[in-house]
């Protein structure tokens, strides 16, 4: 059985869907691993590293993908890559399935069996397979460092002979995996941290990390979480009240980090132009949702914008990819953990059990058809996050 790991083609993608450790494990199952030449270069993983782990180095994407039974990627394959894959091949990646339905249909038409790893069910057994969690954890950490890079002052309180430096005030909006890591990182660096989220259950998490929770509307937030643990789409009146509470709080903050995402939908606007205008010159806002439309008015994908009053608005794309080696290692381990339960060690093949919730919950197309309920319209409400 051949497993292929091609070089990522999406602009700015620095990660690779393999690590030395994971290649060794897959080779140990008896699989043939083909890694495209230079696939791990941007993540500081050399061809020799992969070769030493037991993989063969393919000279091109065509050589890697030809006759591959399983293809592992970070981002969904391009149209050209799809043409190189054989009918019946299995493809695992972050597919952006809910927003890129046309691409999913094209892969179904090509006869591919496609697993959208971002749709992994939020169940305890699947935590080690959850690419959103592993990558968001790194994004939350990097967001604080990116903010520090733009912020012209220190984060911790410093008592010096020349005087005392007050600690920076950091406000985290959205307390998912990225938000929690941002809170922890900012606290480690000595900042005074506050945070808010529509889910009241996150209060305890925030406080356990040393942050202070900012409540918007306790009554409306009682029903703000789906059974899967995601945040629901809140009604317009909630966001109006949020603007009032946040606008008073945000004008006193030095750094704001926004992390609110709703899969398949445009990110909610949390920070308006008026809020930006109320902040002090030199303050920093990091918008981790910039690629999904942005939580901040004025944020620009791939850029650090500067508001008229001198507030820096950071909108880096692919923030996990700014830590490519660690991001690749974690992503590859997620893929390994997803595949391992379905490996037939005697036959040296992978046979997916579609009764397994992690399989049925992520498979978007099979046997030439779209099969995931979120794409076929059978489950339109499921999966809000």
Short mmCIF file of C-alpha atoms in Angstrom, two decimals:
data_model
loop_
_atom_site.label_atom_id
_atom_site.label_comp_id
_atom_site.label_asym_id
_atom_site.label_seq_id
_atom_site.Cartn_x
_atom_site.Cartn_y
_atom_site.Cartn_z
CA UNK A 1 0.00 0.00 0.00
CA UNK A 2 1.40 3.36 -1.04
CA UNK A 3 0.99 6.55 0.99
CA UNK A 4 1.98 9.85 -0.64
CA UNK A 5 2.91 13.15 0.99
CA UNK A 6 3.16 15.85 -1.70
CA UNK A 7 4.54 19.35 -1.34
CA UNK A 8 1.88 21.88 -0.36
CA UNK A 9 0.86 24.21 -3.19
CA UNK A 10 -1.40 26.75 -1.51
CA UNK A 11 0.29 30.18 -1.34
CA UNK A 12 2.11 30.76 1.94
CA UNK A 13 1.70 27.19 3.20
CA UNK A 14 4.86 26.19 5.07
CA UNK A 15 3.67 22.97 6.71
CA UNK A 16 3.94 19.37 5.54
CA UNK A 17 1.57 16.53 6.44
CA UNK A 18 4.32 14.28 7.77
CA UNK A 19 7.04 14.13 10.38
CA UNK A 20 10.01 11.83 10.86
CA UNK A 21 8.23 10.09 13.74
CA UNK A 22 5.01 9.55 11.79
CA UNK A 23 6.84 8.30 8.69
CA UNK A 24 8.64 5.72 10.85
CA UNK A 25 5.32 4.55 12.30
CA UNK A 26 3.65 4.24 8.88
CA UNK A 27 6.65 2.41 7.41
CA UNK A 28 6.50 0.14 10.45
CA UNK A 29 2.97 -0.85 9.43
CA UNK A 30 4.43 -2.12 6.16
CA UNK A 31 3.34 0.80 3.97
CA UNK A 32 5.41 2.37 1.19
CA UNK A 33 5.88 6.08 1.88
CA UNK A 34 6.58 8.50 -0.97
CA UNK A 35 7.44 12.09 0.01
CA UNK A 36 7.77 14.67 -2.73
CA UNK A 37 11.20 16.26 -2.95
CA UNK A 38 11.41 19.40 -0.81
CA UNK A 39 7.99 18.85 0.80
CA UNK A 40 9.33 19.50 4.29
CA UNK A 41 11.88 22.21 3.48
CA UNK A 42 9.83 25.13 4.82
CA UNK A 43 9.24 23.17 8.04
CA UNK A 44 12.95 22.42 8.48
CA UNK A 45 12.48 18.72 7.70
CA UNK A 46 14.92 17.63 5.01
CA UNK A 47 14.58 14.97 2.34
CA UNK A 48 17.37 13.09 4.12
CA UNK A 49 15.35 13.18 7.34
CA UNK A 50 12.40 11.54 5.59
CA UNK A 51 14.66 9.12 3.75
CA UNK A 52 16.30 8.10 7.01
CA UNK A 53 12.86 7.38 8.44
CA UNK A 54 12.17 4.92 5.62
CA UNK A 55 10.39 7.01 2.99
CA UNK A 56 11.34 7.23 -0.66
CA UNK A 57 11.80 10.70 -2.15
CA UNK A 58 9.68 11.34 -5.24
CA UNK A 59 11.11 13.75 -7.81
CA UNK A 60 7.74 15.39 -8.49
CA UNK A 61 4.12 15.56 -7.38
CA UNK A 62 3.23 13.27 -10.25
CA UNK A 63 5.74 10.66 -9.10
CA UNK A 64 4.51 10.91 -5.51
CA UNK A 65 0.79 10.76 -6.30
CA UNK A 66 0.88 8.18 -9.07
CA UNK A 67 -0.73 4.95 -7.86
CA UNK A 68 -0.97 6.30 -4.28
CA UNK A 69 -3.66 4.56 -2.24
CA UNK A 70 -3.65 7.24 0.46
CA UNK A 71 -2.67 10.90 0.13
CA UNK A 72 -1.92 12.97 3.23
CA UNK A 73 -1.98 16.76 2.92
CA UNK A 74 -2.31 19.91 4.99
CA UNK A 75 -4.60 21.81 2.60
CA UNK A 76 -7.18 20.36 0.20
CA UNK A 77 -5.65 19.25 -3.11
CA UNK A 78 -5.67 21.58 -6.10
CA UNK A 79 -7.44 20.67 -9.33
CA UNK A 80 -4.09 19.70 -10.86
CA UNK A 81 -3.30 17.40 -7.93
CA UNK A 82 -6.71 15.76 -8.18
CA UNK A 83 -5.97 14.90 -11.82
CA UNK A 84 -2.82 13.05 -10.71
CA UNK A 85 -4.66 10.84 -8.22
CA UNK A 86 -6.10 7.47 -9.11
CA UNK A 87 -9.79 6.68 -8.75
CA UNK A 88 -10.49 5.26 -5.31
CA UNK A 89 -7.57 6.99 -3.59
CA UNK A 90 -8.12 8.19 -0.02
CA UNK A 91 -7.28 11.82 0.72
CA UNK A 92 -6.98 13.27 4.24
CA UNK A 93 -6.48 17.01 4.79
CA UNK A 94 -8.01 20.23 6.03
CA UNK A 95 -10.52 20.49 3.19
CA UNK A 96 -12.45 23.64 4.14
CA UNK A 97 -15.36 21.44 3.12
CA UNK A 98 -18.16 23.69 4.34
CA UNK A 99 -16.98 26.68 2.30
CA UNK A 100 -15.43 24.91 -0.71
CA UNK A 101 -18.29 22.65 -1.78
CA UNK A 102 -17.37 22.91 -5.49
CA UNK A 103 -13.95 21.43 -4.74
CA UNK A 104 -15.58 18.62 -2.77
CA UNK A 105 -17.89 17.87 -5.70
CA UNK A 106 -14.90 17.81 -8.06
CA UNK A 107 -13.12 15.28 -5.86
CA UNK A 108 -16.26 13.18 -5.61
CA UNK A 109 -16.55 13.22 -9.41
CA UNK A 110 -12.91 12.05 -9.61
CA UNK A 111 -13.84 9.01 -7.51
CA UNK A 112 -11.78 9.98 -4.45
CA UNK A 113 -12.65 9.07 -0.88
CA UNK A 114 -12.15 12.32 0.98
CA UNK A 115 -11.81 12.94 4.71
CA UNK A 116 -12.17 16.55 5.88
CA UNK A 117 -10.18 16.49 9.09
CA UNK A 118 -11.61 19.82 10.27
CA UNK A 119 -14.99 18.07 10.71
CA UNK A 120 -13.64 15.67 13.34
CA UNK A 121 -16.36 15.14 15.99
CA UNK A 122 -15.72 16.79 19.35
CA UNK A 123 -15.64 13.58 21.38
CA UNK A 124 -13.00 12.58 23.92
CA UNK A 125 -11.76 9.66 21.83
CA UNK A 126 -11.10 11.96 18.88
CA UNK A 127 -9.07 14.61 20.72
CA UNK A 128 -5.78 13.17 19.49
CA UNK A 129 -7.07 13.36 15.90
CA UNK A 130 -8.37 16.94 16.08
CA UNK A 131 -6.36 19.16 13.72
CA UNK A 132 -8.32 22.27 14.70
CA UNK A 133 -7.25 21.89 18.32
CA UNK A 134 -3.59 21.14 17.63
CA UNK A 135 -3.21 23.98 15.15
CA UNK A 136 -5.29 26.49 17.14
CA UNK A 137 -3.16 25.84 20.20
CA UNK A 138 -0.09 27.01 18.28
CA UNK A 139 -2.01 29.92 16.76
CA UNK A 140 -3.01 31.22 20.19
CA UNK A 141 0.59 31.09 21.36
CA UNK A 142 1.93 32.76 18.23
CA UNK A 143 -0.75 35.46 18.33
CA UNK A 144 0.65 36.74 21.63
CA UNK A 145 4.19 36.76 20.25
CA UNK A 146 3.01 38.57 17.11
CA UNK A 147 1.29 41.14 19.32
CA UNK A 148 4.47 41.62 21.35
CA UNK A 149 6.39 42.15 18.12
CA UNK A 150 4.16 45.12 17.24
CA UNK A 151 3.67 46.46 20.77
CA UNK A 152 6.21 49.09 21.71
CA UNK A 153 6.30 48.33 25.42
CA UNK A 154 7.01 45.43 27.78
CA UNK A 155 4.30 43.03 28.96
CA UNK A 156 5.27 42.37 32.60
CA UNK A 157 5.47 44.86 35.42
CA UNK A 158 9.10 45.87 35.93
CA UNK A 159 10.40 47.65 39.02
CA UNK A 160 13.64 49.39 38.18
CA UNK A 161 15.85 52.05 39.75
CA UNK A 162 14.55 54.45 37.12
CA UNK A 163 10.92 53.76 37.91
CA UNK A 164 8.17 51.15 37.60
CA UNK A 165 6.77 49.89 34.30
CA UNK A 166 3.09 48.97 34.55
CA UNK A 167 2.03 45.57 33.16
CA UNK A 168 0.29 45.49 29.79
CA UNK A 169 -3.47 44.81 29.67
CA UNK A 170 -4.38 41.98 27.29
CA UNK A 171 -7.96 41.15 26.29
CA UNK A 172 -8.79 37.80 24.63
CA UNK A 173 -12.08 37.56 22.72
CA UNK A 174 -13.14 33.94 22.23
CA UNK A 175 -12.06 31.25 24.68
CA UNK A 176 -11.62 28.19 22.51
CA UNK A 177 -8.32 26.36 22.19
CA UNK A 178 -6.57 29.37 20.63
CA UNK A 179 -7.98 31.75 23.21
CA UNK A 180 -6.99 29.60 26.15
CA UNK A 181 -3.43 29.27 24.89
CA UNK A 182 -3.30 33.04 24.30
CA UNK A 183 -4.43 33.62 27.90
CA UNK A 184 -1.81 31.21 29.25
CA UNK A 185 0.96 32.73 27.14
CA UNK A 186 0.09 36.33 28.00
CA UNK A 187 -0.05 35.45 31.70
CA UNK A 188 3.34 33.72 31.52
CA UNK A 189 4.74 36.91 30.02
CA UNK A 190 3.36 38.92 32.94
CA UNK A 191 0.35 40.70 31.42
CA UNK A 192 -2.95 41.46 33.15
CA UNK A 193 -5.40 39.30 31.18
CA UNK A 194 -9.16 39.48 30.70
CA UNK A 195 -11.24 37.34 28.37
CA UNK A 196 -14.79 36.89 27.11
CA UNK A 197 -16.79 34.19 25.34
CA UNK A 198 -20.47 33.52 24.65
CA UNK A 199 -20.17 30.21 26.53
CA UNK A 200 -20.39 30.80 30.30
CA UNK A 201 -18.72 27.44 30.95
CA UNK A 202 -15.45 28.99 29.81
CA UNK A 203 -15.38 31.32 32.83
CA UNK A 204 -13.85 28.61 35.01
CA UNK A 205 -11.22 27.86 32.34
CA UNK A 206 -10.27 31.52 32.07
CA UNK A 207 -9.99 31.94 35.82
CA UNK A 208 -7.97 28.73 36.19
CA UNK A 209 -5.34 30.30 33.94
CA UNK A 210 -5.24 33.49 35.99
CA UNK A 211 -7.43 35.61 33.76
CA UNK A 212 -10.56 37.58 34.60
CA UNK A 213 -13.80 36.76 32.75
CA UNK A 214 -15.85 39.57 31.19
CA UNK A 215 -19.56 38.69 31.07
CA UNK A 216 -21.78 40.25 28.38
CA UNK A 217 -25.25 38.82 29.11
CA UNK A 218 -25.43 35.90 31.54
CA UNK A 219 -29.02 35.01 30.62
CA UNK A 220 -28.46 34.85 26.84
CA UNK A 221 -25.19 32.98 27.29
CA UNK A 222 -26.93 30.08 29.08
CA UNK A 223 -27.91 28.59 25.72
CA UNK A 224 -24.81 29.57 23.74
CA UNK A 225 -23.17 26.17 23.29
CA UNK A 226 -23.97 23.25 20.97
CA UNK A 227 -23.99 19.64 22.14
CA UNK A 228 -20.60 19.27 20.43
CA UNK A 229 -19.07 22.01 22.57
CA UNK A 230 -19.01 24.68 19.88
CA UNK A 231 -20.28 28.23 20.26
CA UNK A 232 -23.65 28.87 18.61
CA UNK A 233 -24.47 31.70 16.24
CA UNK A 234 -25.83 34.34 18.62
CA UNK A 235 -28.82 36.61 17.84
CA UNK A 236 -28.27 40.22 16.70
CA UNK A 237 -29.37 41.65 20.05
CA UNK A 238 -26.56 39.77 21.80
CA UNK A 239 -23.94 41.36 19.56
CA UNK A 240 -25.45 44.80 20.18
CA UNK A 241 -25.10 44.32 23.93
CA UNK A 242 -21.63 42.86 23.43
CA UNK A 243 -20.57 46.01 21.58
CA UNK A 244 -21.62 48.17 24.54
CA UNK A 245 -19.83 46.05 27.17
CA UNK A 246 -16.73 45.46 25.06
CA UNK A 247 -16.44 49.05 23.85
CA UNK A 248 -16.08 50.26 27.43
CA UNK A 249 -13.53 47.57 28.25
CA UNK A 250 -11.50 47.69 25.07
CA UNK A 251 -10.55 51.37 25.28
CA UNK A 252 -8.44 50.54 28.34
CA UNK A 253 -6.58 47.60 26.71
CA UNK A 254 -3.08 47.54 25.26
CA UNK A 255 -3.45 44.28 23.29
CA UNK A 256 -6.60 42.60 21.99
CA UNK A 257 -6.62 39.12 20.42
CA UNK A 258 -9.76 37.90 18.65
CA UNK A 259 -10.34 34.20 17.95
CA UNK A 260 -14.07 33.80 17.17
CA UNK A 261 -14.87 31.43 14.29
CA UNK A 262 -18.06 29.73 13.11
CA UNK A 263 -17.26 26.91 10.64
CA UNK A 264 -18.83 27.43 7.25
CA UNK A 265 -19.83 31.01 8.03
CA UNK A 266 -18.27 34.44 7.99
CA UNK A 267 -16.52 35.28 11.24
CA UNK A 268 -18.56 37.61 13.49
CA UNK A 269 -17.37 41.21 13.79
CA UNK A 270 -16.37 41.76 17.41
CA UNK A 271 -14.27 44.92 17.18
CA UNK A 272 -15.76 47.84 15.26
CA UNK A 273 -13.94 50.82 13.78
CA UNK A 274 -15.25 52.94 16.66
CA UNK A 275 -13.71 50.52 19.17
CA UNK A 276 -10.40 50.65 17.32
CA UNK A 277 -10.57 54.44 17.36
CA UNK A 278 -11.10 54.42 21.15
CA UNK A 279 -7.83 52.58 21.81
CA UNK A 280 -4.56 54.31 22.60
CA UNK A 281 -1.89 54.95 19.99
CA UNK A 282 0.49 52.02 19.85
CA UNK A 283 -2.09 49.47 20.99
CA UNK A 284 -2.26 46.19 19.08
CA UNK A 285 -5.10 44.01 17.83
CA UNK A 286 -4.45 40.50 16.47
CA UNK A 287 -7.29 39.08 14.35
CA UNK A 288 -6.96 35.30 14.22
CA UNK A 289 -10.16 35.07 12.17
CA UNK A 290 -8.94 37.34 9.37
CA UNK A 291 -9.03 34.55 6.77
CA UNK A 292 -12.71 33.92 7.53
CA UNK A 293 -13.73 37.54 7.02
CA UNK A 294 -12.27 38.88 10.25
CA UNK A 295 -13.43 39.73 13.76
CA UNK A 296 -11.99 43.23 13.44
CA UNK A 297 -13.13 46.00 11.11
CA UNK A 298 -10.03 47.19 9.28
CA UNK A 299 -8.05 43.95 9.49
CA UNK A 300 -6.44 42.88 6.22
CA UNK A 301 -5.51 39.28 5.37
CA UNK A 302 -1.77 38.80 5.29
CA UNK A 303 -0.97 42.31 6.48
CA UNK A 304 -0.31 44.43 9.54
CA UNK A 305 -2.58 47.43 9.05
CA UNK A 306 -2.35 50.69 10.95
CA UNK A 307 -5.44 52.62 11.94
CA UNK A 308 -5.51 56.44 11.77
CA UNK A 309 -4.95 56.67 15.53
CA UNK A 310 -1.85 54.46 15.36
CA UNK A 311 -3.40 51.15 16.47
CA UNK A 312 -1.71 48.16 14.84
CA UNK A 313 -4.13 45.56 13.42
CA UNK A 314 -2.35 42.26 12.79
CA UNK A 315 -3.93 39.98 10.19
CA UNK A 316 -1.39 37.27 9.44
CA UNK A 317 -2.65 34.38 7.32
CA UNK A 318 -2.05 30.77 8.34
CA UNK A 319 -0.78 31.55 11.83
CA UNK A 320 0.02 27.89 12.69
CA UNK A 321 2.21 27.91 9.57
CA UNK A 322 4.31 30.60 11.25
CA UNK A 323 5.52 27.76 13.51
CA UNK A 324 5.85 25.23 10.67
CA UNK A 325 7.94 22.49 12.28
CA UNK A 326 5.79 22.08 15.37
CA UNK A 327 2.59 22.58 13.37
CA UNK A 328 3.64 19.88 10.89
CA UNK A 329 4.59 17.44 13.65
CA UNK A 330 1.24 17.86 15.42
CA UNK A 331 -0.82 17.73 12.23
CA UNK A 332 0.99 14.57 11.10
CA UNK A 333 0.36 12.96 14.50
CA UNK A 334 -3.35 13.83 14.21
CA UNK A 335 -3.43 12.03 10.85
CA UNK A 336 -1.59 9.01 12.25
CA UNK A 337 -4.00 8.76 15.17
CA UNK A 338 -6.92 8.89 12.73
CA UNK A 339 -5.53 6.16 10.47
CA UNK A 340 -4.04 3.78 13.04
CA UNK A 341 -7.28 2.19 14.34
CA UNK A 342 -8.14 1.11 10.79
CA UNK A 343 -4.79 -0.48 9.89
CA UNK A 344 -4.89 -4.20 9.13
CA UNK A 345 -1.37 -5.13 10.20
CA UNK A 346 -1.47 -8.60 8.68
CA UNK A 347 -2.71 -7.48 5.26
CA UNK A 348 -0.75 -4.21 5.48
CA UNK A 349 -3.77 -2.20 4.35
CA UNK A 350 -6.14 0.40 5.75
CA UNK A 351 -9.82 -0.55 5.92
CA UNK A 352 -12.06 2.19 7.27
CA UNK A 353 -14.89 1.30 9.60
CA UNK A 354 -17.74 3.60 8.61
CA UNK A 355 -19.56 2.74 11.82
CA UNK A 356 -16.76 4.63 13.60
CA UNK A 357 -17.90 8.16 14.43
CA UNK A 358 -14.51 9.63 13.56
CA UNK A 359 -14.78 8.11 10.05
CA UNK A 360 -18.43 8.89 9.30
CA UNK A 361 -18.07 12.33 10.84
CA UNK A 362 -15.20 13.38 8.55
CA UNK A 363 -15.88 11.57 5.24
CA UNK A 364 -17.31 14.08 2.77
CA UNK A 365 -17.32 12.00 -0.40
CA UNK A 366 -17.15 8.34 -1.35
CA UNK A 367 -18.05 6.23 -4.39
CA UNK A 368 -18.48 9.30 -6.56
CA UNK A 369 -20.95 11.08 -4.27
CA UNK A 370 -21.00 13.73 -1.57
CA UNK A 371 -22.14 11.90 1.54
CA UNK A 372 -21.59 14.23 4.48
CA UNK A 373 -24.92 15.56 5.84
CA UNK A 374 -23.52 19.08 6.21
CA UNK A 375 -22.92 19.14 2.45
CA UNK A 376 -26.00 17.26 1.30
CA UNK A 377 -28.38 19.49 3.26
CA UNK A 378 -29.57 16.75 5.60
CA UNK A 379 -28.00 18.38 8.64
CA UNK A 380 -27.90 22.10 7.96
CA UNK A 381 -27.89 23.15 11.60
CA UNK A 382 -25.22 20.80 12.84
CA UNK A 383 -21.67 21.96 13.36
CA UNK A 384 -22.00 25.55 14.43
CA UNK A 385 -18.80 26.55 16.21
#
